[in-house]
């Protein structure tokens, strides 16, 4: 007993020594950057993912030894402009911005450029400004393709078999968010051959992005819009097979509308994007069918490696991919913000369903709660 205890003690002592070595090493690297401040502007706390993005960015930059200013602007365009202006006035060394409205930061970012502050557009491209050095995001078009492909695979759609047909409705994102069109187009383009062949029908006739867009990605607006669609086109017993939603916040509203207002007894396919906790629970409960998962901890990690290179005076290119811990592509073709192509690092999204949901535990960002039978976040 005594012996076991002493082995245990010396093991933990050794672990302690090793940890302090690790800390010493970290502290050494950390000290190099302590005079540099990173300004981070996130759109809102009302959508879960941005809380995670903000937390991971802050944590990872601080661990690397930088000082961090983190601002959330409550989905208010004027406030975001003010928050960014204040960070410029404070003399931050680099800005990371997830824009509320991609078109509304031109003047503020001209000030950043004058002050020689590099800007990384985070997740959402910022339009009409030449102050952006780089764009870090996921492959936005692929997000929509994965949603469309999921529908094809789960219904076993076959372009040569026009005997079976299904009804689908789309819900898209915020028109102010440059990503929203990519998501919608990725899904629509993937399904278009089946729509044209009459295998997929859209009873509402709402086939364009503008008709199904959801300002601010609001759950309540998505709920209301979908209740209207159900009342107008499905109250006569028309069967709804698929509700293709661009992301999780809109999927929450749509799923709620289906639960309260849909008369049919089938369970329509409901797609999403992000892997927000409420949606992961809905997937377990069979209320949502899939989500396109974005590992935003990896997105923060890629942003850190990129920011460090920029701050060291480098001009990062494809070579930076070797330094990343996450799979990504370097893209110099897809994202023109109106002033030219913005070089982009694009991470890879993947499909999560009830069948592979527990794989998320391997990211280290979630734990499986045995009592609740749900995933819980390990984020603070
Ligand atoms: C997009 C983002 C998505 C989703 C959405 C709603 O720009 O890429 O992941 O979160 O905004 O906030």
mmCIF file of C-alpha atoms and ligand atoms in Angstrom:
data_model
loop_
_atom_site.group_PDB
_atom_site.id
_atom_site.type_symbol
_atom_site.label_atom_id
_atom_site.label_comp_id
_atom_site.label_asym_id
_atom_site.label_seq_id
_atom_site.Cartn_x
_atom_site.Cartn_y
_atom_site.Cartn_z
ATOM 1 C CA UNK A 1 0.000 0.000 0.000
ATOM 2 C CA UNK A 2 2.734 2.377 1.107
ATOM 3 C CA UNK A 3 4.823 1.467 -1.897
ATOM 4 C CA UNK A 4 1.915 2.071 -4.252
ATOM 5 C CA UNK A 5 1.329 5.444 -2.643
ATOM 6 C CA UNK A 6 4.957 6.472 -3.016
ATOM 7 C CA UNK A 7 5.009 5.381 -6.667
ATOM 8 C CA UNK A 8 1.875 7.420 -7.166
ATOM 9 C CA UNK A 9 3.411 10.396 -5.387
ATOM 10 C CA UNK A 10 6.643 10.302 -7.354
ATOM 11 C CA UNK A 11 4.687 9.876 -10.569
ATOM 12 C CA UNK A 12 2.613 12.932 -9.816
ATOM 13 C CA UNK A 13 5.738 14.823 -8.730
ATOM 14 C CA UNK A 14 7.400 13.933 -12.012
ATOM 15 C CA UNK A 15 4.267 14.980 -13.882
ATOM 16 C CA UNK A 16 4.367 18.237 -11.933
ATOM 17 C CA UNK A 17 8.001 18.859 -12.889
ATOM 18 C CA UNK A 18 7.228 18.032 -16.511
ATOM 19 C CA UNK A 19 4.251 20.368 -16.533
ATOM 20 C CA UNK A 20 6.333 23.191 -15.098
ATOM 21 C CA UNK A 21 8.937 22.563 -17.814
ATOM 22 C CA UNK A 22 6.184 22.728 -20.382
ATOM 23 C CA UNK A 23 4.916 25.923 -18.782
ATOM 24 C CA UNK A 24 8.392 27.411 -18.741
ATOM 25 C CA UNK A 25 8.750 26.669 -22.427
ATOM 26 C CA UNK A 26 5.327 28.089 -23.197
ATOM 27 C CA UNK A 27 6.011 31.145 -21.081
ATOM 28 C CA UNK A 28 9.217 31.736 -23.017
ATOM 29 C CA UNK A 29 7.438 31.690 -26.374
ATOM 30 C CA UNK A 30 4.581 33.608 -24.858
ATOM 31 C CA UNK A 31 6.838 36.414 -23.652
ATOM 32 C CA UNK A 32 7.880 37.200 -27.220
ATOM 33 C CA UNK A 33 4.439 38.561 -28.096
ATOM 34 C CA UNK A 34 3.352 40.187 -24.874
ATOM 35 C CA UNK A 35 3.580 43.683 -26.337
ATOM 36 C CA UNK A 36 1.291 42.786 -29.250
ATOM 37 C CA UNK A 37 -2.475 43.067 -29.088
ATOM 38 C CA UNK A 38 -4.957 41.285 -31.315
ATOM 39 C CA UNK A 39 -8.339 42.962 -31.828
ATOM 40 C CA UNK A 40 -11.145 40.475 -32.393
ATOM 41 C CA UNK A 41 -14.591 41.623 -33.585
ATOM 42 C CA UNK A 42 -17.366 39.014 -33.464
ATOM 43 C CA UNK A 43 -20.907 39.702 -34.694
ATOM 44 C CA UNK A 44 -23.189 38.587 -31.876
ATOM 45 C CA UNK A 45 -23.529 36.410 -28.813
ATOM 46 C CA UNK A 46 -27.053 35.450 -29.774
ATOM 47 C CA UNK A 47 -25.853 32.650 -32.073
ATOM 48 C CA UNK A 48 -23.999 29.879 -30.309
ATOM 49 C CA UNK A 49 -21.162 29.438 -32.750
ATOM 50 C CA UNK A 50 -19.820 32.980 -32.339
ATOM 51 C CA UNK A 51 -19.513 32.422 -28.608
ATOM 52 C CA UNK A 52 -17.353 29.412 -29.347
ATOM 53 C CA UNK A 53 -15.330 31.277 -32.004
ATOM 54 C CA UNK A 54 -14.653 34.172 -29.626
ATOM 55 C CA UNK A 55 -13.660 31.873 -26.815
ATOM 56 C CA UNK A 56 -11.318 29.697 -28.888
ATOM 57 C CA UNK A 57 -9.680 32.684 -30.583
ATOM 58 C CA UNK A 58 -9.083 34.477 -27.282
ATOM 59 C CA UNK A 59 -7.810 31.346 -25.588
ATOM 60 C CA UNK A 60 -5.448 30.341 -28.405
ATOM 61 C CA UNK A 61 -4.001 33.816 -28.968
ATOM 62 C CA UNK A 62 -3.500 34.322 -25.232
ATOM 63 C CA UNK A 63 -1.843 30.934 -24.923
ATOM 64 C CA UNK A 64 0.538 32.028 -27.683
ATOM 65 C CA UNK A 65 1.356 35.060 -25.575
ATOM 66 C CA UNK A 66 -0.616 37.855 -27.237
ATOM 67 C CA UNK A 67 -2.881 40.338 -25.504
ATOM 68 C CA UNK A 68 -6.434 40.158 -26.811
ATOM 69 C CA UNK A 69 -9.336 42.590 -27.087
ATOM 70 C CA UNK A 70 -12.545 40.710 -27.869
ATOM 71 C CA UNK A 71 -15.699 42.611 -28.854
ATOM 72 C CA UNK A 72 -19.202 41.403 -29.646
ATOM 73 C CA UNK A 73 -21.354 43.950 -31.449
ATOM 74 C CA UNK A 74 -24.875 42.643 -30.836
ATOM 75 C CA UNK A 75 -25.633 42.243 -34.558
ATOM 76 C CA UNK A 76 -25.589 46.057 -34.752
ATOM 77 C CA UNK A 77 -23.659 47.382 -37.750
ATOM 78 C CA UNK A 78 -22.982 50.801 -36.238
ATOM 79 C CA UNK A 79 -21.746 49.238 -33.033
ATOM 80 C CA UNK A 80 -19.375 46.957 -34.918
ATOM 81 C CA UNK A 81 -17.944 49.955 -36.783
ATOM 82 C CA UNK A 82 -17.478 51.735 -33.450
ATOM 83 C CA UNK A 83 -15.935 48.694 -31.780
ATOM 84 C CA UNK A 84 -13.436 48.326 -34.612
ATOM 85 C CA UNK A 85 -12.664 52.069 -34.653
ATOM 86 C CA UNK A 86 -11.961 51.926 -30.927
ATOM 87 C CA UNK A 87 -9.566 49.030 -31.389
ATOM 88 C CA UNK A 88 -7.790 50.931 -34.176
ATOM 89 C CA UNK A 89 -7.525 53.962 -31.879
ATOM 90 C CA UNK A 90 -6.114 51.686 -29.163
ATOM 91 C CA UNK A 91 -3.368 50.707 -31.599
ATOM 92 C CA UNK A 92 -4.021 46.978 -31.890
ATOM 93 C CA UNK A 93 -1.437 45.158 -34.001
ATOM 94 C CA UNK A 94 -3.828 43.021 -36.038
ATOM 95 C CA UNK A 95 -7.593 42.785 -36.499
ATOM 96 C CA UNK A 96 -9.681 39.620 -36.874
ATOM 97 C CA UNK A 97 -13.210 40.440 -37.986
ATOM 98 C CA UNK A 98 -16.357 38.380 -38.521
ATOM 99 C CA UNK A 99 -18.544 41.017 -40.133
ATOM 100 C CA UNK A 100 -22.213 41.535 -39.339
ATOM 101 C CA UNK A 101 -22.778 43.130 -42.730
ATOM 102 C CA UNK A 102 -20.104 42.387 -45.296
ATOM 103 C CA UNK A 103 -20.657 45.686 -47.082
ATOM 104 C CA UNK A 104 -20.605 48.149 -44.213
ATOM 105 C CA UNK A 105 -17.032 48.317 -42.945
ATOM 106 C CA UNK A 106 -15.342 50.053 -45.881
ATOM 107 C CA UNK A 107 -14.670 53.413 -44.212
ATOM 108 C CA UNK A 108 -13.606 51.963 -40.871
ATOM 109 C CA UNK A 109 -11.212 49.558 -42.525
ATOM 110 C CA UNK A 110 -9.698 52.373 -44.594
ATOM 111 C CA UNK A 111 -8.628 53.758 -41.203
ATOM 112 C CA UNK A 112 -7.107 50.380 -40.310
ATOM 113 C CA UNK A 113 -5.156 50.451 -43.556
ATOM 114 C CA UNK A 114 -3.923 53.996 -42.885
ATOM 115 C CA UNK A 115 -2.745 52.830 -39.484
ATOM 116 C CA UNK A 116 -1.026 49.838 -41.146
ATOM 117 C CA UNK A 117 -3.036 47.335 -39.145
ATOM 118 C CA UNK A 118 -3.403 44.049 -41.043
ATOM 119 C CA UNK A 119 -6.968 42.681 -41.181
ATOM 120 C CA UNK A 120 -8.053 39.055 -41.444
ATOM 121 C CA UNK A 121 -11.657 38.521 -42.552
ATOM 122 C CA UNK A 122 -12.808 35.725 -40.282
ATOM 123 C CA UNK A 123 -15.402 33.255 -41.579
ATOM 124 C CA UNK A 124 -17.359 35.910 -43.527
ATOM 125 C CA UNK A 125 -15.712 37.821 -46.358
ATOM 126 C CA UNK A 126 -15.690 41.615 -45.943
ATOM 127 C CA UNK A 127 -16.622 43.332 -49.187
ATOM 128 C CA UNK A 128 -15.526 46.513 -50.949
ATOM 129 C CA UNK A 129 -12.317 47.146 -49.041
ATOM 130 C CA UNK A 130 -8.690 46.692 -49.993
ATOM 131 C CA UNK A 131 -7.692 46.648 -46.325
ATOM 132 C CA UNK A 132 -8.201 42.872 -46.042
ATOM 133 C CA UNK A 133 -5.013 40.826 -46.226
ATOM 134 C CA UNK A 134 -6.513 37.339 -45.946
ATOM 135 C CA UNK A 135 -9.737 35.418 -45.504
ATOM 136 C CA UNK A 136 -10.049 32.382 -43.199
ATOM 137 C CA UNK A 137 -13.212 30.330 -43.488
ATOM 138 C CA UNK A 138 -14.645 26.959 -44.372
ATOM 139 C CA UNK A 139 -15.379 26.042 -47.951
ATOM 140 C CA UNK A 140 -18.754 27.774 -47.939
ATOM 141 C CA UNK A 141 -20.090 26.370 -51.213
ATOM 142 C CA UNK A 142 -19.236 22.841 -50.037
ATOM 143 C CA UNK A 143 -21.403 23.379 -46.952
ATOM 144 C CA UNK A 144 -24.432 23.659 -49.241
ATOM 145 C CA UNK A 145 -23.251 20.781 -51.435
ATOM 146 C CA UNK A 146 -23.072 18.522 -48.354
ATOM 147 C CA UNK A 147 -26.639 19.438 -47.433
ATOM 148 C CA UNK A 148 -27.891 18.752 -50.961
ATOM 149 C CA UNK A 149 -25.918 15.534 -51.235
ATOM 150 C CA UNK A 150 -27.325 14.377 -47.908
ATOM 151 C CA UNK A 151 -30.851 14.730 -49.304
ATOM 152 C CA UNK A 152 -29.900 12.786 -52.447
ATOM 153 C CA UNK A 153 -28.275 9.989 -50.442
ATOM 154 C CA UNK A 154 -30.894 9.620 -47.747
ATOM 155 C CA UNK A 155 -33.784 9.454 -50.213
ATOM 156 C CA UNK A 156 -31.763 7.423 -52.703
ATOM 157 C CA UNK A 157 -32.633 9.871 -55.489
ATOM 158 C CA UNK A 158 -31.921 8.620 -58.968
ATOM 159 C CA UNK A 159 -32.117 11.013 -61.898
ATOM 160 C CA UNK A 160 -33.380 8.195 -64.144
ATOM 161 C CA UNK A 161 -36.195 7.259 -61.808
ATOM 162 C CA UNK A 162 -38.897 9.895 -62.053
ATOM 163 C CA UNK A 163 -41.585 7.678 -60.532
ATOM 164 C CA UNK A 164 -41.040 8.836 -56.962
ATOM 165 C CA UNK A 165 -41.218 12.515 -56.197
ATOM 166 C CA UNK A 166 -40.698 14.542 -53.040
ATOM 167 C CA UNK A 167 -41.573 17.995 -51.747
ATOM 168 C CA UNK A 168 -38.820 20.303 -50.531
ATOM 169 C CA UNK A 169 -38.683 23.840 -49.104
ATOM 170 C CA UNK A 170 -35.574 25.983 -48.651
ATOM 171 C CA UNK A 171 -34.636 28.333 -45.825
ATOM 172 C CA UNK A 172 -31.531 30.435 -46.401
ATOM 173 C CA UNK A 173 -29.455 32.864 -44.347
ATOM 174 C CA UNK A 174 -28.824 36.555 -43.890
ATOM 175 C CA UNK A 175 -28.542 38.545 -47.146
ATOM 176 C CA UNK A 176 -25.987 40.827 -45.421
ATOM 177 C CA UNK A 177 -23.717 37.814 -44.848
ATOM 178 C CA UNK A 178 -21.601 37.071 -47.925
ATOM 179 C CA UNK A 179 -21.557 33.365 -47.005
ATOM 180 C CA UNK A 180 -25.312 32.933 -47.175
ATOM 181 C CA UNK A 181 -25.475 32.917 -50.988
ATOM 182 C CA UNK A 182 -22.695 30.318 -51.207
ATOM 183 C CA UNK A 183 -24.555 27.970 -48.849
ATOM 184 C CA UNK A 184 -27.830 28.354 -50.753
ATOM 185 C CA UNK A 185 -26.211 27.975 -54.167
ATOM 186 C CA UNK A 186 -24.199 24.921 -53.108
ATOM 187 C CA UNK A 187 -27.380 23.153 -52.001
ATOM 188 C CA UNK A 188 -29.591 24.393 -54.834
ATOM 189 C CA UNK A 189 -27.089 23.609 -57.591
ATOM 190 C CA UNK A 190 -26.649 20.091 -56.208
ATOM 191 C CA UNK A 191 -30.392 19.469 -56.196
ATOM 192 C CA UNK A 192 -31.280 21.391 -59.349
ATOM 193 C CA UNK A 193 -31.107 18.411 -61.753
ATOM 194 C CA UNK A 194 -33.663 16.621 -59.549
ATOM 195 C CA UNK A 195 -35.851 19.731 -59.402
ATOM 196 C CA UNK A 196 -35.737 20.027 -63.178
ATOM 197 C CA UNK A 197 -36.539 16.334 -63.600
ATOM 198 C CA UNK A 198 -39.631 16.757 -61.387
ATOM 199 C CA UNK A 199 -38.228 14.402 -58.744
ATOM 200 C CA UNK A 200 -38.074 17.261 -56.250
ATOM 201 C CA UNK A 201 -40.964 19.725 -56.179
ATOM 202 C CA UNK A 202 -41.143 23.038 -54.356
ATOM 203 C CA UNK A 203 -44.865 23.574 -53.604
ATOM 204 C CA UNK A 204 -44.334 27.172 -52.375
ATOM 205 C CA UNK A 205 -42.569 28.086 -55.615
ATOM 206 C CA UNK A 206 -39.908 29.849 -53.522
ATOM 207 C CA UNK A 207 -36.883 28.961 -55.582
ATOM 208 C CA UNK A 208 -34.645 32.005 -55.214
ATOM 209 C CA UNK A 209 -32.316 33.009 -52.393
ATOM 210 C CA UNK A 210 -34.138 36.326 -51.932
ATOM 211 C CA UNK A 211 -37.455 34.553 -51.370
ATOM 212 C CA UNK A 212 -36.140 32.336 -48.593
ATOM 213 C CA UNK A 213 -33.449 34.519 -46.966
ATOM 214 C CA UNK A 214 -33.567 35.033 -43.197
ATOM 215 C CA UNK A 215 -32.215 38.387 -41.960
ATOM 216 C CA UNK A 216 -29.750 38.026 -39.062
ATOM 217 C CA UNK A 217 -30.119 34.233 -39.317
ATOM 218 C CA UNK A 218 -32.930 34.700 -36.803
ATOM 219 C CA UNK A 219 -34.595 31.581 -35.379
ATOM 220 C CA UNK A 220 -37.831 33.498 -34.771
ATOM 221 C CA UNK A 221 -37.975 34.792 -38.346
ATOM 222 C CA UNK A 222 -37.275 31.315 -39.727
ATOM 223 C CA UNK A 223 -40.066 29.945 -37.518
ATOM 224 C CA UNK A 224 -42.539 32.575 -38.665
ATOM 225 C CA UNK A 225 -41.631 32.225 -42.356
ATOM 226 C CA UNK A 226 -41.968 28.471 -42.209
ATOM 227 C CA UNK A 227 -45.294 28.650 -40.376
ATOM 228 C CA UNK A 228 -46.526 30.836 -43.243
ATOM 229 C CA UNK A 229 -45.241 28.382 -45.835
ATOM 230 C CA UNK A 230 -46.933 25.477 -44.049
ATOM 231 C CA UNK A 231 -50.210 27.378 -43.713
ATOM 232 C CA UNK A 232 -50.246 28.471 -47.357
ATOM 233 C CA UNK A 233 -49.051 25.335 -49.139
ATOM 234 C CA UNK A 234 -49.354 22.340 -46.817
ATOM 235 C CA UNK A 235 -52.595 22.771 -44.867
ATOM 236 C CA UNK A 236 -54.435 20.741 -47.530
ATOM 237 C CA UNK A 237 -52.453 17.631 -46.575
ATOM 238 C CA UNK A 238 -49.559 18.129 -48.998
ATOM 239 C CA UNK A 239 -46.622 16.107 -47.688
ATOM 240 C CA UNK A 240 -43.401 17.919 -46.787
ATOM 241 C CA UNK A 241 -40.389 15.648 -47.242
ATOM 242 C CA UNK A 242 -37.447 18.002 -46.853
ATOM 243 C CA UNK A 243 -36.789 21.328 -45.145
ATOM 244 C CA UNK A 244 -33.388 22.359 -46.418
ATOM 245 C CA UNK A 245 -32.086 24.919 -43.920
ATOM 246 C CA UNK A 246 -28.759 26.661 -44.431
ATOM 247 C CA UNK A 247 -27.728 26.627 -40.777
ATOM 248 C CA UNK A 248 -28.644 25.530 -37.278
ATOM 249 C CA UNK A 249 -30.252 28.728 -35.982
ATOM 250 C CA UNK A 250 -32.745 28.698 -38.862
ATOM 251 C CA UNK A 251 -33.173 24.908 -38.559
ATOM 252 C CA UNK A 252 -34.251 25.419 -34.944
ATOM 253 C CA UNK A 253 -37.093 27.699 -36.047
ATOM 254 C CA UNK A 254 -38.099 25.496 -38.973
ATOM 255 C CA UNK A 255 -38.107 22.328 -36.838
ATOM 256 C CA UNK A 256 -40.279 24.120 -34.304
ATOM 257 C CA UNK A 257 -42.716 25.198 -37.039
ATOM 258 C CA UNK A 258 -42.902 21.612 -38.298
ATOM 259 C CA UNK A 259 -43.603 20.325 -34.808
ATOM 260 C CA UNK A 260 -46.356 22.825 -34.113
ATOM 261 C CA UNK A 261 -47.911 23.468 -37.522
ATOM 262 C CA UNK A 262 -47.302 20.529 -39.851
ATOM 263 C CA UNK A 263 -50.265 18.191 -40.152
ATOM 264 C CA UNK A 264 -48.518 15.248 -41.848
ATOM 265 C CA UNK A 265 -47.364 12.219 -39.879
ATOM 266 C CA UNK A 266 -43.998 11.739 -41.635
ATOM 267 C CA UNK A 267 -40.783 13.202 -40.256
ATOM 268 C CA UNK A 268 -39.322 15.579 -42.846
ATOM 269 C CA UNK A 269 -35.572 15.747 -43.356
ATOM 270 C CA UNK A 270 -34.225 18.926 -41.724
ATOM 271 C CA UNK A 271 -30.676 20.053 -42.546
ATOM 272 C CA UNK A 272 -28.465 22.510 -40.686
ATOM 273 C CA UNK A 273 -24.957 23.806 -40.245
ATOM 274 C CA UNK A 274 -22.628 24.534 -37.301
ATOM 275 C CA UNK A 275 -23.275 21.799 -34.753
ATOM 276 C CA UNK A 276 -24.815 24.059 -32.116
ATOM 277 C CA UNK A 277 -25.633 22.181 -28.929
ATOM 278 C CA UNK A 278 -29.428 22.642 -29.215
ATOM 279 C CA UNK A 279 -29.273 21.210 -32.743
ATOM 280 C CA UNK A 280 -27.081 18.282 -31.735
ATOM 281 C CA UNK A 281 -29.782 17.490 -29.177
ATOM 282 C CA UNK A 282 -32.471 17.786 -31.857
ATOM 283 C CA UNK A 283 -30.473 15.318 -33.960
ATOM 284 C CA UNK A 284 -30.462 12.842 -31.062
ATOM 285 C CA UNK A 285 -34.206 13.416 -30.664
ATOM 286 C CA UNK A 286 -34.902 12.958 -34.392
ATOM 287 C CA UNK A 287 -36.206 16.523 -34.811
ATOM 288 C CA UNK A 288 -33.269 17.561 -37.034
ATOM 289 C CA UNK A 289 -31.631 15.111 -39.404
ATOM 290 C CA UNK A 290 -28.127 16.450 -40.013
ATOM 291 C CA UNK A 291 -25.828 19.375 -39.504
ATOM 292 C CA UNK A 292 -22.758 20.398 -41.465
ATOM 293 C CA UNK A 293 -20.152 20.567 -38.766
ATOM 294 C CA UNK A 294 -17.539 23.309 -38.642
ATOM 295 C CA UNK A 295 -14.737 22.838 -36.160
ATOM 296 C CA UNK A 296 -14.335 26.458 -35.120
ATOM 297 C CA UNK A 297 -11.498 25.604 -32.767
ATOM 298 C CA UNK A 298 -9.535 24.615 -35.883
ATOM 299 C CA UNK A 299 -10.683 27.804 -37.606
ATOM 300 C CA UNK A 300 -9.237 29.775 -34.681
ATOM 301 C CA UNK A 301 -6.032 27.707 -34.869
ATOM 302 C CA UNK A 302 -5.526 28.436 -38.570
ATOM 303 C CA UNK A 303 -6.155 32.124 -37.884
ATOM 304 C CA UNK A 304 -3.467 32.088 -35.183
ATOM 305 C CA UNK A 305 -0.819 30.538 -37.441
ATOM 306 C CA UNK A 306 -1.703 33.018 -40.208
ATOM 307 C CA UNK A 307 -1.661 36.020 -37.856
ATOM 308 C CA UNK A 308 1.739 35.035 -36.443
ATOM 309 C CA UNK A 309 3.200 34.830 -39.959
ATOM 310 C CA UNK A 310 1.742 38.220 -40.908
ATOM 311 C CA UNK A 311 3.063 39.810 -37.723
ATOM 312 C CA UNK A 312 6.495 38.400 -38.456
ATOM 313 C CA UNK A 313 6.421 40.304 -41.732
ATOM 314 C CA UNK A 314 5.876 37.286 -43.959
ATOM 315 C CA UNK A 315 3.471 37.104 -46.900
ATOM 316 C CA UNK A 316 1.842 33.740 -46.254
ATOM 317 C CA UNK A 317 0.861 31.559 -49.201
ATOM 318 C CA UNK A 318 0.273 27.874 -49.885
ATOM 319 C CA UNK A 319 3.357 26.998 -47.829
ATOM 320 C CA UNK A 320 1.549 27.949 -44.641
ATOM 321 C CA UNK A 321 -0.642 24.843 -45.039
ATOM 322 C CA UNK A 322 2.262 22.733 -43.785
ATOM 323 C CA UNK A 323 2.244 24.585 -40.496
ATOM 324 C CA UNK A 324 -1.450 24.034 -39.839
ATOM 325 C CA UNK A 325 -2.864 21.399 -37.533
ATOM 326 C CA UNK A 326 -6.113 21.279 -39.492
ATOM 327 C CA UNK A 327 -6.873 20.244 -43.062
ATOM 328 C CA UNK A 328 -7.335 23.311 -45.256
ATOM 329 C CA UNK A 329 -6.908 24.562 -48.817
ATOM 330 C CA UNK A 330 -5.228 27.749 -50.005
ATOM 331 C CA UNK A 331 -7.525 29.416 -52.515
ATOM 332 C CA UNK A 332 -6.649 32.372 -54.722
ATOM 333 C CA UNK A 333 -9.625 32.184 -57.085
ATOM 334 C CA UNK A 334 -12.952 31.992 -55.333
ATOM 335 C CA UNK A 335 -13.287 35.077 -53.148
ATOM 336 C CA UNK A 336 -13.315 38.447 -54.881
ATOM 337 C CA UNK A 337 -14.507 41.138 -52.479
ATOM 338 C CA UNK A 338 -15.046 43.773 -55.147
ATOM 339 C CA UNK A 339 -11.494 45.111 -54.918
ATOM 340 C CA UNK A 340 -9.832 41.910 -56.116
ATOM 341 C CA UNK A 341 -9.244 38.350 -55.003
ATOM 342 C CA UNK A 342 -8.611 37.869 -51.290
ATOM 343 C CA UNK A 343 -6.280 34.916 -50.663
ATOM 344 C CA UNK A 344 -8.181 32.426 -48.554
ATOM 345 C CA UNK A 345 -7.508 29.527 -46.227
ATOM 346 C CA UNK A 346 -10.550 27.269 -46.374
ATOM 347 C CA UNK A 347 -11.158 24.522 -43.842
ATOM 348 C CA UNK A 348 -13.151 21.385 -44.502
ATOM 349 C CA UNK A 349 -16.712 20.948 -43.155
ATOM 350 C CA UNK A 350 -18.280 17.510 -42.654
ATOM 351 C CA UNK A 351 -21.692 15.961 -42.245
ATOM 352 C CA UNK A 352 -22.876 14.958 -38.787
ATOM 353 C CA UNK A 353 -25.935 12.765 -38.248
ATOM 354 C CA UNK A 354 -27.186 10.642 -35.385
ATOM 355 C CA UNK A 355 -24.926 7.843 -36.675
ATOM 356 C CA UNK A 356 -21.593 9.639 -36.284
ATOM 357 C CA UNK A 357 -22.494 12.256 -33.701
ATOM 358 C CA UNK A 358 -20.313 10.659 -31.047
ATOM 359 C CA UNK A 359 -17.254 11.213 -33.270
ATOM 360 C CA UNK A 360 -17.443 14.825 -32.163
ATOM 361 C CA UNK A 361 -16.067 13.691 -28.811
ATOM 362 C CA UNK A 362 -12.763 13.015 -30.593
ATOM 363 C CA UNK A 363 -12.405 16.728 -31.302
ATOM 364 C CA UNK A 364 -12.033 17.216 -27.549
ATOM 365 C CA UNK A 365 -14.661 19.936 -27.726
ATOM 366 C CA UNK A 366 -17.571 17.780 -26.505
ATOM 367 C CA UNK A 367 -18.293 15.084 -23.979
ATOM 368 C CA UNK A 368 -21.032 12.499 -24.031
ATOM 369 C CA UNK A 369 -23.315 12.900 -21.036
ATOM 370 C CA UNK A 370 -24.381 9.342 -20.172
ATOM 371 C CA UNK A 371 -27.306 10.451 -17.985
ATOM 372 C CA UNK A 372 -28.771 12.933 -20.413
ATOM 373 C CA UNK A 373 -27.785 10.952 -23.528
ATOM 374 C CA UNK A 374 -26.651 14.180 -25.146
ATOM 375 C CA UNK A 375 -23.370 15.767 -26.114
ATOM 376 C CA UNK A 376 -22.250 18.597 -23.880
ATOM 377 C CA UNK A 377 -19.650 21.198 -24.733
ATOM 378 C CA UNK A 378 -16.331 21.206 -22.903
ATOM 379 C CA UNK A 379 -16.056 24.949 -23.603
ATOM 380 C CA UNK A 380 -16.166 27.184 -20.552
HETATM 381 C C1 LIG B 1 -22.339 32.261 -41.335
HETATM 382 C C2 LIG B 1 -21.443 31.224 -40.813
HETATM 383 C C3 LIG B 1 -22.252 30.052 -40.426
HETATM 384 C C4 LIG B 1 -23.394 30.407 -39.524
HETATM 385 C C5 LIG B 1 -24.084 31.672 -39.880
HETATM 386 C C6 LIG B 1 -24.951 32.192 -38.781
HETATM 387 O O1 LIG B 1 -21.623 33.327 -41.792
HETATM 388 O O2 LIG B 1 -20.494 30.849 -41.767
HETATM 389 O O3 LIG B 1 -21.407 29.116 -39.847
HETATM 390 O O4 LIG B 1 -22.995 30.463 -38.229
HETATM 391 O O5 LIG B 1 -23.193 32.655 -40.298
HETATM 392 O O6 LIG B 1 -24.246 32.890 -37.830
#
